[in-house]
Amino acid sequence: MLKQFAKKIEDIMRLIEETQSASFCHAEHSERSSARFLLAVSGGMDSMCLLDLFSQVVPNSDFAVAHCNFSLRGQESDGDQALVESRAQELGVKIFVKRFDTEGYAKDNGVSIEMAARDLRYAWFAELCAEHGYDVLSVAHNANDNA
């Protein structure tokens, strides 16, 4: 599995580097030698596996972790945050954490909790990518997830 993952990452990096070299929109990041990844890590098995795979294949300077605490499950949400923070620290990986008022957003915008969480996380991920120069957002899903 690690070899397959490494191959996929190499393919993605090559594609991004080719795209960047043909584009002026990434001129501010042209001094970099490789693509940079932002990993969405929830604390679940899928995303923790993704983090561990990245740590074995990609230099720590080329990826960071983003963790959303949606404040929906009390201590359990805080426990997920602590787990992700601890693992990122063990690996020496930069981490971004944000706590959201998901229920308030859902109520204010007339959307479900699930849609609120989706809107909040992807807007924040886009901000992080733009602000810190990440080229790829990586999220973990398994074969049993619904797209």
Coordinates of N, CA, C and O in Angstrom, one line a residue, residues 65-119:
V65 N -1.3 19.9 8.5 CA -2.6 19.3 8.9 C -3.5 20.5 9.2 O -3.2 21.5 9.8
A66 N -4.8 20.3 8.8 CA -5.9 21.2 9.2 C -6.9 20.3 9.9 O -7.4 19.3 9.4
H67 N -7.3 20.8 11.1 CA -8.3 20.0 11.9 C -9.4 21.0 12.3 O -9.2 22.1 12.8
C68 N -10.6 20.6 12.0 CA -11.8 21.3 12.3 C -12.5 20.7 13.6 O -12.7 19.5 13.6
N69 N -12.7 21.6 14.6 CA -13.5 21.1 15.7 C -14.9 21.8 15.6 O -15.0 23.0 15.8
F70 N -15.9 21.0 15.2 CA -17.2 21.5 14.9 C -18.0 21.7 16.2 O -19.2 22.2 16.1
S71 N -17.5 21.4 17.4 CA -18.1 21.6 18.7 C -19.5 21.0 18.7 O -20.4 21.5 19.3
L72 N -19.6 19.8 18.1 CA -20.9 19.1 18.1 C -21.0 18.0 19.1 O -22.1 17.5 19.4
R73 N -19.9 17.4 19.5 CA -19.9 16.2 20.4 C -19.2 16.4 21.7 O -18.7 15.5 22.3
G74 N -19.1 17.7 22.2 CA -18.5 18.0 23.5 C -17.1 17.5 23.6 O -16.2 17.7 22.8
Q75 N -16.9 16.7 24.7 CA -15.6 16.2 25.0 C -15.0 15.3 23.9 O -13.8 15.2 23.7
E76 N -15.9 14.6 23.2 CA -15.5 13.7 22.2 C -14.8 14.6 21.0 O -13.8 14.2 20.5
S77 N -15.4 15.7 20.7 CA -14.8 16.6 19.7 C -13.5 17.1 20.2 O -12.5 17.2 19.4
D78 N -13.4 17.5 21.4 CA -12.1 18.0 22.0 C -11.1 16.9 22.0 O -9.9 17.1 21.8
G79 N -11.5 15.6 22.3 CA -10.6 14.5 22.3 C -10.0 14.3 20.9 O -8.8 13.9 20.7
D80 N -10.9 14.4 19.8 CA -10.4 14.2 18.5 C -9.3 15.3 18.2 O -8.3 15.0 17.6
Q81 N -9.6 16.5 18.6 CA -8.6 17.6 18.4 C -7.3 17.3 19.1 O -6.3 17.5 18.5
A82 N -7.4 16.9 20.3 CA -6.2 16.6 21.1 C -5.4 15.4 20.4 O -4.1 15.5 20.4
L83 N -6.1 14.4 19.9 CA -5.4 13.3 19.2 C -4.7 13.8 18.0 O -3.5 13.5 17.8
V84 N -5.3 14.6 17.2 CA -4.7 15.1 16.0 C -3.5 16.1 16.3 O -2.5 16.0 15.7
E85 N -3.7 16.9 17.3 CA -2.6 17.8 17.7 C -1.4 17.0 18.2 O -0.3 17.3 17.8
S86 N -1.7 16.0 19.0 CA -0.6 15.2 19.5 C 0.2 14.5 18.4 O 1.4 14.4 18.4
R87 N -0.6 13.9 17.5 CA 0.1 13.1 16.4 C 0.9 14.1 15.5 O 2.0 13.7 15.1
A88 N 0.3 15.2 15.2 CA 1.1 16.2 14.4 C 2.4 16.6 15.1 O 3.4 16.7 14.4
Q89 N 2.3 16.9 16.4 CA 3.4 17.3 17.1 C 4.5 16.1 17.1 O 5.7 16.4 16.9
E90 N 4.1 14.9 17.3 CA 5.0 13.8 17.3 C 5.7 13.7 16.0 O 6.9 13.3 15.9
L91 N 5.0 14.0 14.9 CA 5.6 13.9 13.6 C 6.4 15.2 13.1 O 7.0 15.2 12.1
G92 N 6.2 16.2 13.9 CA 6.9 17.5 13.6 C 6.2 18.2 12.4 O 6.9 18.8 11.6
V93 N 4.9 18.0 12.3 CA 4.2 18.6 11.2 C 3.4 19.8 11.7 O 2.8 19.8 12.7
K94 N 3.4 20.9 10.8 CA 2.6 22.1 11.1 C 1.1 21.7 11.2 O 0.7 20.9 10.4
I95 N 0.4 22.3 12.1 CA -1.0 22.0 12.3 C -1.8 23.3 12.4 O -1.3 24.3 13.1
F96 N -2.9 23.4 11.8 CA -3.9 24.5 11.9 C -5.1 23.9 12.6 O -5.6 22.8 12.1
V97 N -5.7 24.6 13.6 CA -6.9 24.1 14.2 C -7.9 25.2 14.3 O -7.5 26.4 14.6
K98 N -9.1 24.9 14.0 CA -10.2 26.0 14.1 C -11.4 25.3 14.7 O -11.8 24.2 14.4
R99 N -12.0 26.1 15.7 CA -13.2 25.7 16.3 C -14.4 26.5 15.7 O -14.3 27.7 15.5
F100 N -15.4 25.8 15.3 CA -16.6 26.4 14.7 C -17.8 26.3 15.5 O -18.0 25.4 16.3
D101 N -18.7 27.3 15.4 CA -20.0 27.3 15.9 C -20.9 26.7 14.8 O -21.6 27.5 14.1
T102 N -20.9 25.4 14.6 CA -21.6 24.8 13.5 C -23.1 24.9 13.7 O -23.8 25.2 12.7
E103 N -23.6 24.7 14.9 CA -25.0 24.8 15.1 C -25.5 26.2 14.8 O -26.6 26.4 14.2
G104 N -24.8 27.2 15.2 CA -25.2 28.6 15.0 C -25.2 28.9 13.5 O -26.1 29.6 13.0
Y105 N -24.1 28.4 12.8 CA -24.1 28.7 11.3 C -25.2 28.0 10.6 O -25.8 28.6 9.7
A106 N -25.5 26.8 11.0 CA -26.6 26.1 10.4 C -28.0 26.8 10.6 O -28.7 27.0 9.6
K107 N -28.2 27.3 11.8 CA -29.4 28.0 12.1 C -29.5 29.3 11.3 O -30.5 29.6 10.7
D108 N -28.4 30.1 11.4 CA -28.3 31.4 10.7 C -28.5 31.3 9.2 O -29.0 32.2 8.5
N109 N -28.1 30.1 8.6 CA -28.1 30.0 7.2 C -29.2 29.0 6.6 O -29.2 28.7 5.4
G110 N -30.0 28.5 7.6 CA -31.1 27.6 7.2 C -30.6 26.3 6.5 O -31.2 25.9 5.5
V111 N -29.5 25.8 7.0 CA -29.0 24.5 6.4 C -28.8 23.5 7.4 O -28.9 23.7 8.6
S112 N -28.6 22.2 7.0 CA -28.5 21.1 7.9 C -27.1 21.2 8.6 O -26.2 22.0 8.2
I113 N -26.9 20.5 9.7 CA -25.7 20.5 10.4 C -24.6 20.0 9.5 O -23.5 20.5 9.4
E114 N -24.9 18.9 8.7 CA -23.9 18.4 7.8 C -23.5 19.4 6.7 O -22.3 19.5 6.4
M115 N -24.4 20.1 6.2 CA -24.1 21.1 5.2 C -23.3 22.3 5.8 O -22.4 22.8 5.2
A116 N -23.7 22.7 7.0 CA -23.0 23.7 7.7 C -21.5 23.3 7.9 O -20.6 24.1 7.6
A117 N -21.3 22.1 8.4 CA -19.9 21.6 8.6 C -19.1 21.6 7.3 O -18.0 22.0 7.3
R118 N -19.8 21.2 6.2 CA -19.1 21.1 4.9 C -18.7 22.5 4.5 O -17.6 22.8 4.1
D119 N -19.7 23.4 4.5 CA -19.4 24.8 4.1 C -18.3 25.4 4.9 O -17.4 26.1 4.4

